[in-house]
Short mmCIF file of C-alpha atoms and ligand atoms in Angstrom, two decimals:
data_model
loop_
_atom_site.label_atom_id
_atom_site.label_comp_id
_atom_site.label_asym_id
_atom_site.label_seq_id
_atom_site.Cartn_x
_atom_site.Cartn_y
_atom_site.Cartn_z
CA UNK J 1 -78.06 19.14 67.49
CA UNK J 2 -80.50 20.81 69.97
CA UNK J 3 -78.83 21.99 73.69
CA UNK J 4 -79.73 19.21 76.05
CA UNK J 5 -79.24 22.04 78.58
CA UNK J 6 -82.30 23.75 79.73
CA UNK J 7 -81.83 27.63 78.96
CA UNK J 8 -81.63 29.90 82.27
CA UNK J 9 -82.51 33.15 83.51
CA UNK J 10 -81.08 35.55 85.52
CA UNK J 11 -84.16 37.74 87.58
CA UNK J 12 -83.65 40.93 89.39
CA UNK J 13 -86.98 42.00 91.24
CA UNK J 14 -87.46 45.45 92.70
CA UNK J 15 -89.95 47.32 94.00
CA UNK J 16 -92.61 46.96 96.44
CA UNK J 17 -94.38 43.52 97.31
CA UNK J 18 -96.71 44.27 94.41
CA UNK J 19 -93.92 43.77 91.85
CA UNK J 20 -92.55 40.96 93.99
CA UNK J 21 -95.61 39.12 93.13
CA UNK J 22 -95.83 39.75 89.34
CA UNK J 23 -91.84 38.96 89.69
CA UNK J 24 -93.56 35.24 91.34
CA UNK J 25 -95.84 34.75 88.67
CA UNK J 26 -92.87 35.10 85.93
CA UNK J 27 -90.74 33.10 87.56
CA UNK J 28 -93.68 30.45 87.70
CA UNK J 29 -93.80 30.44 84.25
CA UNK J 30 -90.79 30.40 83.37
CA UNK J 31 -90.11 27.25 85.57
CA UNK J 32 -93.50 25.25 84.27
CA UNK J 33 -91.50 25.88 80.92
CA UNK J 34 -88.00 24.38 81.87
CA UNK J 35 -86.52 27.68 82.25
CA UNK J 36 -84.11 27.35 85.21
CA UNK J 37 -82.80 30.20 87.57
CA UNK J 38 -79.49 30.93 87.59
CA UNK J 39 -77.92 33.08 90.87
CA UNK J 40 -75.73 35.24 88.68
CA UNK J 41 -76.53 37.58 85.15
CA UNK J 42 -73.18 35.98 83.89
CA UNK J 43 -73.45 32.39 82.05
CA UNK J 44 -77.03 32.83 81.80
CA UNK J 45 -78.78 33.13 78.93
CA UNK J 46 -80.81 36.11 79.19
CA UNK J 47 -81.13 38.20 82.17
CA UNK J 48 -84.61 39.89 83.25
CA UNK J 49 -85.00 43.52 84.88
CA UNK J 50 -88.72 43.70 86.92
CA UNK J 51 -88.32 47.64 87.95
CA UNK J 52 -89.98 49.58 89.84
CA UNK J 53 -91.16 53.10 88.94
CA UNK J 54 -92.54 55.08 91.81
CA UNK J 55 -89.70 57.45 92.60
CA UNK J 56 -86.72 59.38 91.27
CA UNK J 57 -84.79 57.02 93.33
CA UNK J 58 -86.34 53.70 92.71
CA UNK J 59 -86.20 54.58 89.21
CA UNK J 60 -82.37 55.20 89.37
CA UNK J 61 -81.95 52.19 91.03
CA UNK J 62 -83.72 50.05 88.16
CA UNK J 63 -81.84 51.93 85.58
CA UNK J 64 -78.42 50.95 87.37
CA UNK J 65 -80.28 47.33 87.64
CA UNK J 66 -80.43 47.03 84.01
CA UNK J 67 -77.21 48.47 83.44
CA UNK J 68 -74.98 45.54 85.37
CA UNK J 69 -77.51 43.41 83.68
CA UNK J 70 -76.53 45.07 80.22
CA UNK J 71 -72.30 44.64 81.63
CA UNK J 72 -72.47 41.14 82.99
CA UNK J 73 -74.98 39.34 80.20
CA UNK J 74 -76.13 41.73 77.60
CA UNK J 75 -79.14 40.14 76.67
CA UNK J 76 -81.82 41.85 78.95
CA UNK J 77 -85.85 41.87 79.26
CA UNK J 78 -87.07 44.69 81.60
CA UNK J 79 -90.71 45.02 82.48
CA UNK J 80 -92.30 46.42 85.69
CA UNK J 81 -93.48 50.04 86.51
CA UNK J 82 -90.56 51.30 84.59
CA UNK J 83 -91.81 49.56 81.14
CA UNK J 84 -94.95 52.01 81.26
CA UNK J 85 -92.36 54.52 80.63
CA UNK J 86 -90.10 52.52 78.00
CA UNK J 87 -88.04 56.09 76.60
CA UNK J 88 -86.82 56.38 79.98
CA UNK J 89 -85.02 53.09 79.49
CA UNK J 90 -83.83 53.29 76.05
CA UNK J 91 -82.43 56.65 75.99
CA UNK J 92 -80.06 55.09 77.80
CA UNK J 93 -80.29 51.57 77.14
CA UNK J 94 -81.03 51.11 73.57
CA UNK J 95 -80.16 47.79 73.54
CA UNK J 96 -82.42 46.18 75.96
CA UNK J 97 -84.06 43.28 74.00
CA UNK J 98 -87.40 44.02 74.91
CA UNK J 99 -89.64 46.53 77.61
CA UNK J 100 -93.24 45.68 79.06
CA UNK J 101 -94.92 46.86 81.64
CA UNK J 102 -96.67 45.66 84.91
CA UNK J 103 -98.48 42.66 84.76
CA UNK J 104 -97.53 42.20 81.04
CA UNK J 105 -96.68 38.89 81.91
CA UNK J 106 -97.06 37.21 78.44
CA UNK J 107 -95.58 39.97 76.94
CA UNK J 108 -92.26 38.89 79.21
CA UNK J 109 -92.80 35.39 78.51
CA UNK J 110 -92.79 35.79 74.92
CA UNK J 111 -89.70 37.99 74.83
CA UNK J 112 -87.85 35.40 76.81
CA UNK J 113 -89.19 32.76 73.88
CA UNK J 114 -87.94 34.92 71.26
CA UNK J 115 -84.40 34.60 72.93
CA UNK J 116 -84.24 31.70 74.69
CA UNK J 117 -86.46 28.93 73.06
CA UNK J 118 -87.58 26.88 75.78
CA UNK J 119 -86.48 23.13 75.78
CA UNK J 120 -89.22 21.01 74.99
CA UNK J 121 -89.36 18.09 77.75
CA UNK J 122 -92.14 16.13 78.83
CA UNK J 123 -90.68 16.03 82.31
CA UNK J 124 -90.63 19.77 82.86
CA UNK J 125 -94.03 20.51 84.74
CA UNK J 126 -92.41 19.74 87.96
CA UNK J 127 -93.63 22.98 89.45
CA UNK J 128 -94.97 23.12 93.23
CA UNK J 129 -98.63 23.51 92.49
CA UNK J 130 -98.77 26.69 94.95
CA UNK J 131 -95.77 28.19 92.03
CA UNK J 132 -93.00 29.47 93.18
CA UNK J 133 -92.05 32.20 96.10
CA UNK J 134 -90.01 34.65 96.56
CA UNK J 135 -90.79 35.25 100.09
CA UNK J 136 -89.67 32.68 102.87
CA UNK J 137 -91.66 29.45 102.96
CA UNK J 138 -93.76 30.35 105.93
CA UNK J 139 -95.52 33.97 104.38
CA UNK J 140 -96.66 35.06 101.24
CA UNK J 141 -97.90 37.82 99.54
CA UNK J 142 -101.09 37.39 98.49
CA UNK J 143 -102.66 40.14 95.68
CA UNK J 144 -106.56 40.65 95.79
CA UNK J 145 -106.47 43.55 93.15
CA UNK J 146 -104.64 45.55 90.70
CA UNK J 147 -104.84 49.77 89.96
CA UNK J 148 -106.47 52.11 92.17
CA UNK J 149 -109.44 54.52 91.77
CA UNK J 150 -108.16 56.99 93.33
CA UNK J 151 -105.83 60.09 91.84
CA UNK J 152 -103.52 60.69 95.04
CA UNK J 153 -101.18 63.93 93.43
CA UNK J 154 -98.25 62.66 94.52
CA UNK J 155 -98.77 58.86 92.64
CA UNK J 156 -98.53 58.17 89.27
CA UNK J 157 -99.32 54.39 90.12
CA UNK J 158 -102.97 54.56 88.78
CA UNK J 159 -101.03 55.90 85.28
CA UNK J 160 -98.45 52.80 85.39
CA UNK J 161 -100.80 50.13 86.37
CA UNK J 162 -104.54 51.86 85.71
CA UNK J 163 -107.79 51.88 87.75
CA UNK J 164 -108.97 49.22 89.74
CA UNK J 165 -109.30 45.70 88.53
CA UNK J 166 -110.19 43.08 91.77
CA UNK J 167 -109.98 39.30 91.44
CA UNK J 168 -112.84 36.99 91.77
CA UNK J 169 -113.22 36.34 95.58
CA UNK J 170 -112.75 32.60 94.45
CA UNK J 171 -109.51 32.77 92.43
CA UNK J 172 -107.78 34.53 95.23
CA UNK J 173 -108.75 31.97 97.88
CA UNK J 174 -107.96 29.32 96.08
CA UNK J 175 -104.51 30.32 95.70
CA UNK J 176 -104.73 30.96 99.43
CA UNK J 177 -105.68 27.61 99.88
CA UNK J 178 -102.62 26.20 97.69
CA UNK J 179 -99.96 28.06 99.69
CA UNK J 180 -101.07 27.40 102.51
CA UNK J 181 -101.39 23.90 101.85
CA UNK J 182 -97.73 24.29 100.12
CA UNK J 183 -96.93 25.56 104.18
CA UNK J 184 -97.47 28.76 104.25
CA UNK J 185 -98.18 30.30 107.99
CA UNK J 186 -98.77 34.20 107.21
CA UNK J 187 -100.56 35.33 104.46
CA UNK J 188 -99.94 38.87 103.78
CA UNK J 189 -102.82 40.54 101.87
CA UNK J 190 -101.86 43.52 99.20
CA UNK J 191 -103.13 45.78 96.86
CA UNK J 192 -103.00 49.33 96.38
CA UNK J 193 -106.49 50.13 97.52
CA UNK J 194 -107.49 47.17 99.96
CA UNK J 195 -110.93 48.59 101.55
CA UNK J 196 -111.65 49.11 97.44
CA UNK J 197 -111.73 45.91 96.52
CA UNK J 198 -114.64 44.75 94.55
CA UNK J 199 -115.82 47.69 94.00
CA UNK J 200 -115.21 47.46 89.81
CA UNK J 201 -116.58 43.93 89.77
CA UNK J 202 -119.72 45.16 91.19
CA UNK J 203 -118.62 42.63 94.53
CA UNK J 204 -119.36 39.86 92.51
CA UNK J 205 -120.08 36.79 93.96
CA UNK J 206 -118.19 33.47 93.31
CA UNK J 207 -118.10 29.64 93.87
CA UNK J 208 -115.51 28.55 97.08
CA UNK J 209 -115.89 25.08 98.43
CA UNK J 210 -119.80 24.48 97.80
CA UNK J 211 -120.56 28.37 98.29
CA UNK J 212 -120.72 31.49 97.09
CA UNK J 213 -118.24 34.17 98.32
CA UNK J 214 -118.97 38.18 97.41
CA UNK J 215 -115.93 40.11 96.19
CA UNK J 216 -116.18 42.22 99.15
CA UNK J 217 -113.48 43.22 101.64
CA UNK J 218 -115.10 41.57 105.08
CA UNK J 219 -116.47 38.66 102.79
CA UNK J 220 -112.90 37.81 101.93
CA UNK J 221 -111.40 38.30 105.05
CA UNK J 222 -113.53 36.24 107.00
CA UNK J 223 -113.11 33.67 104.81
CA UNK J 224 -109.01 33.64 104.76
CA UNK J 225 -109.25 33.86 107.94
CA UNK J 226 -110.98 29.82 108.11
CA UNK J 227 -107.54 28.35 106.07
CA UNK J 228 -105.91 28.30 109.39
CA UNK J 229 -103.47 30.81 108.72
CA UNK J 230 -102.38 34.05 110.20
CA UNK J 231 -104.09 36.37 108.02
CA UNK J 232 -102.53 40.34 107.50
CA UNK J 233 -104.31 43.19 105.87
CA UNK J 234 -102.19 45.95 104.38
CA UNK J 235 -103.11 49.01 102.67
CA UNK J 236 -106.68 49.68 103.88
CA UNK J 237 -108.17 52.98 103.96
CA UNK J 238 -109.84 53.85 106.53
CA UNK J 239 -113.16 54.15 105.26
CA UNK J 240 -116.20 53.20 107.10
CA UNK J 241 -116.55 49.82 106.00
CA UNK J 242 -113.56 48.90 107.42
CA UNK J 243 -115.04 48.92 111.22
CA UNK J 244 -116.66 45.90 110.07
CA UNK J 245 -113.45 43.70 110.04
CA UNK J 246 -112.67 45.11 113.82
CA UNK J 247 -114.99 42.37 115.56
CA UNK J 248 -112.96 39.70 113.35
CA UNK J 249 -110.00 41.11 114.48
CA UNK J 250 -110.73 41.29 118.01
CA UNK J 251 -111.94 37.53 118.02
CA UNK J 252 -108.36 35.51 118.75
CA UNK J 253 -110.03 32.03 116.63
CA UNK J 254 -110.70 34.37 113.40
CA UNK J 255 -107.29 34.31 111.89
CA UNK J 256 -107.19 38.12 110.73
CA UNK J 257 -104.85 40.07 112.73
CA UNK J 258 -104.99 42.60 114.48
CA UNK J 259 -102.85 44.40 112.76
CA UNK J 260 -103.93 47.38 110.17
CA UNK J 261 -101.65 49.12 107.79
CA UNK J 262 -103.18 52.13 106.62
CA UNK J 263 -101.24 54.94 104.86
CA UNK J 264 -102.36 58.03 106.55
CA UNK J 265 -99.94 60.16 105.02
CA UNK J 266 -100.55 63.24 106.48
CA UNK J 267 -102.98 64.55 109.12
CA UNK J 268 -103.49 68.43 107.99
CA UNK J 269 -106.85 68.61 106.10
CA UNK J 270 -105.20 71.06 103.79
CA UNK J 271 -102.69 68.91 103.27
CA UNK J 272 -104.85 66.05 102.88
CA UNK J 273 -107.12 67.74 100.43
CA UNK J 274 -104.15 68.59 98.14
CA UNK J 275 -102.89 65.15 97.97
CA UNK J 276 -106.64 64.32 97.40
CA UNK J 277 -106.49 61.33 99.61
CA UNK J 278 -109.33 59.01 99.69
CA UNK J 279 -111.34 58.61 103.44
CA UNK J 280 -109.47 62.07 103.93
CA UNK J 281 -112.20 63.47 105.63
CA UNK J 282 -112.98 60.61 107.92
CA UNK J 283 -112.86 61.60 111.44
CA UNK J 284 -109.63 59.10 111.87
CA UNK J 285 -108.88 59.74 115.34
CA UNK J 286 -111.99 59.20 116.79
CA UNK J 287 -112.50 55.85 115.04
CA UNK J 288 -109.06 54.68 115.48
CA UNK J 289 -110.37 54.99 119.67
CA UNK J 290 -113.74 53.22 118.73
CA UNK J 291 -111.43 50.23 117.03
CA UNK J 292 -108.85 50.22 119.84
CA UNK J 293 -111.94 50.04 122.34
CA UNK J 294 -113.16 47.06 120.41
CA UNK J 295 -109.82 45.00 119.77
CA UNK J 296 -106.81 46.49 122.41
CA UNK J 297 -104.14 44.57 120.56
CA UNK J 298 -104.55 46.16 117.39
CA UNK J 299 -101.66 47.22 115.89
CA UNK J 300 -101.75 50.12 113.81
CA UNK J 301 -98.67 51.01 110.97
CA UNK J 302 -98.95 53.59 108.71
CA UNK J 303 -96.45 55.77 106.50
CA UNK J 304 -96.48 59.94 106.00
CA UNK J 305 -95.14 61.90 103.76
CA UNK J 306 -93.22 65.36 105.10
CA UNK J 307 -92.53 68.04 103.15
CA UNK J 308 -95.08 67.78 100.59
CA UNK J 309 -95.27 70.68 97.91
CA UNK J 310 -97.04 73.91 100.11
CA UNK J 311 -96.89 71.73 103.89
CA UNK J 312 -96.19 74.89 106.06
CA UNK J 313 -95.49 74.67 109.80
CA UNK J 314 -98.77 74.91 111.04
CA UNK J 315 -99.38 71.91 109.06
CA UNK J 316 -96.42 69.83 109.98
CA UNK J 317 -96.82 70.96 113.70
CA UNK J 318 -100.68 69.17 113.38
CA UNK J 319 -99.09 66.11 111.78
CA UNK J 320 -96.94 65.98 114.96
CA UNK J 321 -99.99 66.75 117.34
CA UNK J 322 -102.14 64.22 115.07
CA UNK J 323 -99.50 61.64 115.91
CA UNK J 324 -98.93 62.29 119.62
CA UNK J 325 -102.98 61.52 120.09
CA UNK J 326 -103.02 58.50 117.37
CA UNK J 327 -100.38 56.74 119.02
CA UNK J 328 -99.57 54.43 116.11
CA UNK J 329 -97.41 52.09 116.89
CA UNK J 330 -95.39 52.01 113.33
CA UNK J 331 -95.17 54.47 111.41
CA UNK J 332 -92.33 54.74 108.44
CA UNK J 333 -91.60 58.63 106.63
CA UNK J 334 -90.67 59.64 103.30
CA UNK J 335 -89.55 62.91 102.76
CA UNK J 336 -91.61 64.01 99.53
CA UNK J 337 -89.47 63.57 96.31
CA UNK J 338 -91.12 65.24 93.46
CA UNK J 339 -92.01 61.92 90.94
CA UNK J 340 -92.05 63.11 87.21
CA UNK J 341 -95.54 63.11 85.68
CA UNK J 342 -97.07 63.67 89.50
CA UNK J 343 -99.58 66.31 89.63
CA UNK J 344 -98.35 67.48 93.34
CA UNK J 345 -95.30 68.80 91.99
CA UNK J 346 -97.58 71.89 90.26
CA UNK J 347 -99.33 72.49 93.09
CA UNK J 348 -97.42 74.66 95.70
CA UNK J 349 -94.48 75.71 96.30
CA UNK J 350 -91.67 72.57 96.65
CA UNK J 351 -90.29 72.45 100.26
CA UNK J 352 -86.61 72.94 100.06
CA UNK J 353 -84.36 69.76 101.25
CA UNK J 354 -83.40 71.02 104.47
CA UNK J 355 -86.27 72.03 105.65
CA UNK J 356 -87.85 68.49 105.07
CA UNK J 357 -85.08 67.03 106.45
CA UNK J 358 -85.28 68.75 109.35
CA UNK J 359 -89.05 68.20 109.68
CA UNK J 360 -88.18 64.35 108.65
CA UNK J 361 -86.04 64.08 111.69
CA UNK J 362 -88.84 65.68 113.66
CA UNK J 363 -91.12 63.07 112.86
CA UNK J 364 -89.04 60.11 113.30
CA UNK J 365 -88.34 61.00 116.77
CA UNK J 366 -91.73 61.55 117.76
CA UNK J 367 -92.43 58.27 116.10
CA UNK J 368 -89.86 56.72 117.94
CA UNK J 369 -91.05 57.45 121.11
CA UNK J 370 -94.35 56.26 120.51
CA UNK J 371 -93.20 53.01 119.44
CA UNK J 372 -91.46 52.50 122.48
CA UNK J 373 -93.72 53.52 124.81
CA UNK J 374 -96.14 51.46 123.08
CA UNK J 375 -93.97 48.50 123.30
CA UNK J 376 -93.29 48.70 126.86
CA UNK J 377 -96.84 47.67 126.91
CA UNK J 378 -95.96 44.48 125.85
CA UNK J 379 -93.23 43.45 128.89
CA UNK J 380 -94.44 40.72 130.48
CA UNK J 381 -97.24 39.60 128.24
CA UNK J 382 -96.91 36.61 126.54
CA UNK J 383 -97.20 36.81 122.47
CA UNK J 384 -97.19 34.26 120.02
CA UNK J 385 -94.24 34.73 117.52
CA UNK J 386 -93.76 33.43 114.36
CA UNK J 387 -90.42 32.54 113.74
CA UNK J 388 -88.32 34.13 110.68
CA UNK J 389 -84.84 32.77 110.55
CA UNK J 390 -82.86 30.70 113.66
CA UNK J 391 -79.22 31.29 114.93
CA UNK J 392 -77.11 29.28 117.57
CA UNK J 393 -78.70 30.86 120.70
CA UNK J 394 -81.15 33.25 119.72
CA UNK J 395 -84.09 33.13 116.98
CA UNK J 396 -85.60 35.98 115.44
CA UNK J 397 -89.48 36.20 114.81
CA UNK J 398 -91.77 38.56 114.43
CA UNK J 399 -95.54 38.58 117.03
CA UNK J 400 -98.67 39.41 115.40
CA UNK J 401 -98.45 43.12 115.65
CA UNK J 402 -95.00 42.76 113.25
CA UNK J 403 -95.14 42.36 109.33
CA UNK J 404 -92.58 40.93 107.35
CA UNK J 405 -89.79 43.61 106.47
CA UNK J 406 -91.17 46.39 107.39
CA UNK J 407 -91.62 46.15 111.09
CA UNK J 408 -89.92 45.26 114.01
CA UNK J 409 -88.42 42.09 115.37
CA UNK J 410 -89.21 40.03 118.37
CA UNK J 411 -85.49 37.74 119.20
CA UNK J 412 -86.11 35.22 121.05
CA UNK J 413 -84.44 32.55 123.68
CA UNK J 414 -85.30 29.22 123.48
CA UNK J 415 -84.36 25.67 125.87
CA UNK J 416 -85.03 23.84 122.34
CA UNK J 417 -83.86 24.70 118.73
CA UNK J 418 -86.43 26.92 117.19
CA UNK J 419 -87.44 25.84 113.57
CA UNK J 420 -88.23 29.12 110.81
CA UNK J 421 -92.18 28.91 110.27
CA UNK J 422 -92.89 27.80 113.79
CA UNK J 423 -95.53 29.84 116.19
CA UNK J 424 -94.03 30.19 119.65
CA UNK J 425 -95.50 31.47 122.81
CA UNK J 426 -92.59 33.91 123.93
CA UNK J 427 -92.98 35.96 127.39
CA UNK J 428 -91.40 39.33 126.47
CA UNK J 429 -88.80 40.60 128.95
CA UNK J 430 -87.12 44.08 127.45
CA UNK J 431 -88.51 46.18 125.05
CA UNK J 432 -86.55 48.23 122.92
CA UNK J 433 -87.74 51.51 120.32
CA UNK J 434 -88.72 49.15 117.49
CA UNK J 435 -87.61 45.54 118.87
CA UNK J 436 -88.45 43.21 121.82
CA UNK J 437 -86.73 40.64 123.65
CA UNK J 438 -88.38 37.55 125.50
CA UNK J 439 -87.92 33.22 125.71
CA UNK J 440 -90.26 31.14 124.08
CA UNK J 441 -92.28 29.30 126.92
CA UNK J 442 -94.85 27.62 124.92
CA UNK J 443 -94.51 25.48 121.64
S1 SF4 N 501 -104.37 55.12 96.77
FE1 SF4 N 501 -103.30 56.93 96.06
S2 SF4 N 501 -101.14 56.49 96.61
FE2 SF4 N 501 -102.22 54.54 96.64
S3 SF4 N 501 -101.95 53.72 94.57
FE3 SF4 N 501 -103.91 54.79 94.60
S4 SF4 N 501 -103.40 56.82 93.81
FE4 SF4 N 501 -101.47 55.89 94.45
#
């Protein structure tokens, strides 16, 4: 006699969001098939790794992922950014069932077949039609491409996922459309190349609610921005094209944020050049002036990399300078870790570990007090704030110029019970390096 009992699956997801959406497609799957999710590796009956690749460390952090999966279950499936580089896994893990890579989502599913047979029920389908999230109910992630053009030295991404591949402008608002019908607030738009997207499909135009929408980067935009969410653009480069979406961004009814995460990485053009950024030779400075002239609230976030293979002093000191007149107002560091297989490693001299440290702590401080100045800004104003998760007397949200998990918080006091998705109007009182305070006056 069959198991009446459907089969489950355990899931570990790392990474960044771009593996937490291939992780959301899986699990979709695996749920329109009757698979159900179980909390723990033990007692279910297979247990899936999704790793992530892009560092030493994240990639000793997937291998210790798959060994308490190994421990507590034994039967394991990994896939992710690791699976491009499946000897890594097996010469210590031999016995994983089976290894794919990125986006090698029937690969997974048919792995998890070979184990686990899936129970054949005509009741099954029961799956929200906007699939199922990872993320709180009120934001998702929402991916426009896949790969990247570009040969940064320090990535091996374009090796683990390959070169660009964008969606049909159509596909992706459509599943816009379903989350946000499913209640979605915040859509948070990701790729690894944002500004690029199109570009290999020619900016193809397709069918969206009686018209035609071009793959192209404002095209798309503007047309999120009409679902009546708050729309968030991460990882753009600043190339010129992306002035374009400053007007939206400025206009409060357009739904794009102002908000703009672009990964500067480093500010010395030698620096630059060696990591062979793209837009590197973009005057940044003076158009990040032009945009803040056009749209004030823009928020700008960006991460940097100190200590990369040859940075000298005079190169770290212009970072520092760079910063001081950018005035971002987030800005995360890594201290460079030399990636096996990255071409930046070959290129200079490595920067010992103190000495990036040291330059690390530089940054951060200088960082710091930029975000706090430019947060003081913000005392008295009132911001709308989009609440995250609700306590007894205080609720924690996040205003427009804060993304999800990454950013800083904005806690807030409220006369009536907050609910988690809700937009508040919230006068800010105190303003802290990264956080602010205020009570919600509007509803
Ligand atoms: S833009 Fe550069 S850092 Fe980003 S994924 Fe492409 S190659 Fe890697």
């Amino acid at each position: 006699m069959t198991d009446p009992r459907p089969p489950k699956v355990s899931f570990v997801s790392l990474g960044c969001p771009k593996a937490l959406v291939d992780s959301e497609r899986i699990i979709t799957r695996l749920r329109a098939e009757g698979y159900e999710l179980a909390r723990q590796h033990q007692g279910a009956d297979l247990a899936i790794v999704n790793t992530c690749g892009f560092l030493e460390s994240a990639q000793a952090e997937s291998l210790e992922a798959i060994g308490t999966a190994l421990a507590e279950n034994g039967k394991v499936i990994v896939t992710g950014c690791m699976g491009a580089e499946p000897e890594k896994i097996t010469e210590r893990f031999p016995n994983v069932l089976a290894i794919t890579g990125p986006q090698q989502y029937e690969t997974v599913l048919a792995a998890v077949h070979r184990v686990a047979p899936p129970r054949h029920d005509p009741f099954i389908d029961l799956v929200p039609p906007e699939g199922i999230k990872l993320t709180p109910r009120h934001y998702a992630y929402l991916k426009i491409s896949e790969g990247c053009n570009n040969r940064c030295t320090f990535c091996i991404i374009p090796k683990l996922r390959g070169d660009l591949a964008s969606r049909p402008a159509a596909d992706v608002l459509r599943e816009a459309e379903r989350l946000v019908t499913a209640g979605v607030k915040e859509l948070l738009v990701i790729s690894q190349d944002t500004s690029a997207y199109g570009l290999d499909i020619k900016y193809a135009a397709s069918q969206w609610r009686e018209r035609e929408v071009r793959a192209r980067f404002l095209d798309l935009a503007r047309e999120l921005g009409t679902l009546g969410a708050w729309v968030r653009l991460h990882y753009v480069y600043p190339y010129p094209h992306v002035d374009e979406v400053i007007p939206l961004m400025a206009d409060a009814g357009s739904g794009i944020l102002p908000y703009l995460d672009i990964p500067f990485q480093h500010a010395s053009p030698d620096v630059l050049r060696r990591m062979r950024r793209p837009a590197a030779q973009e005057q940044t400075l003076g158009r990040i002036a032009r945009w803040r002239d056009i749209c004030p609230e823009l928020t700008l976030r960006s991460t940097f990399i100190v200590g990369f293979p040859g940075e000298t002093e005079d190169d770290f000191t212009r970072l520092l300078d760079w910063l001081d007149e950018a005035q971002l107002d987030r800005v995360g560091c890594f201290r460079y870790e030399p990636v096996r297989g990255a071409a930046a490693n070959d290129l200079a001299e490595l920067i010992p570990d103190d000495v990036k440290q040291e330059r690390w702590n530089r940054f951060m401080a200088r960082a710091q007090a930029i975000s706090k100045r430019r947060l003081k800004r913000k005392l008295g104003t009132r911001q709308q704030v989009i609440i995250d998760e609700v306590g007894p007397t205080v609720a924690r949200g996040r205003s427009k110029g804060d993304a999800p998990e990454i950013d800083g918080a904005v806690y807030v006091a409220s006369r009536r019970p907050l609910r988690v998705g809700e937009i508040a109007t919230v006068k800010i009182e105190r303003a802290e390096e990264y956080d602010l305070h205020g009570t919600a006056v509007g509803f």
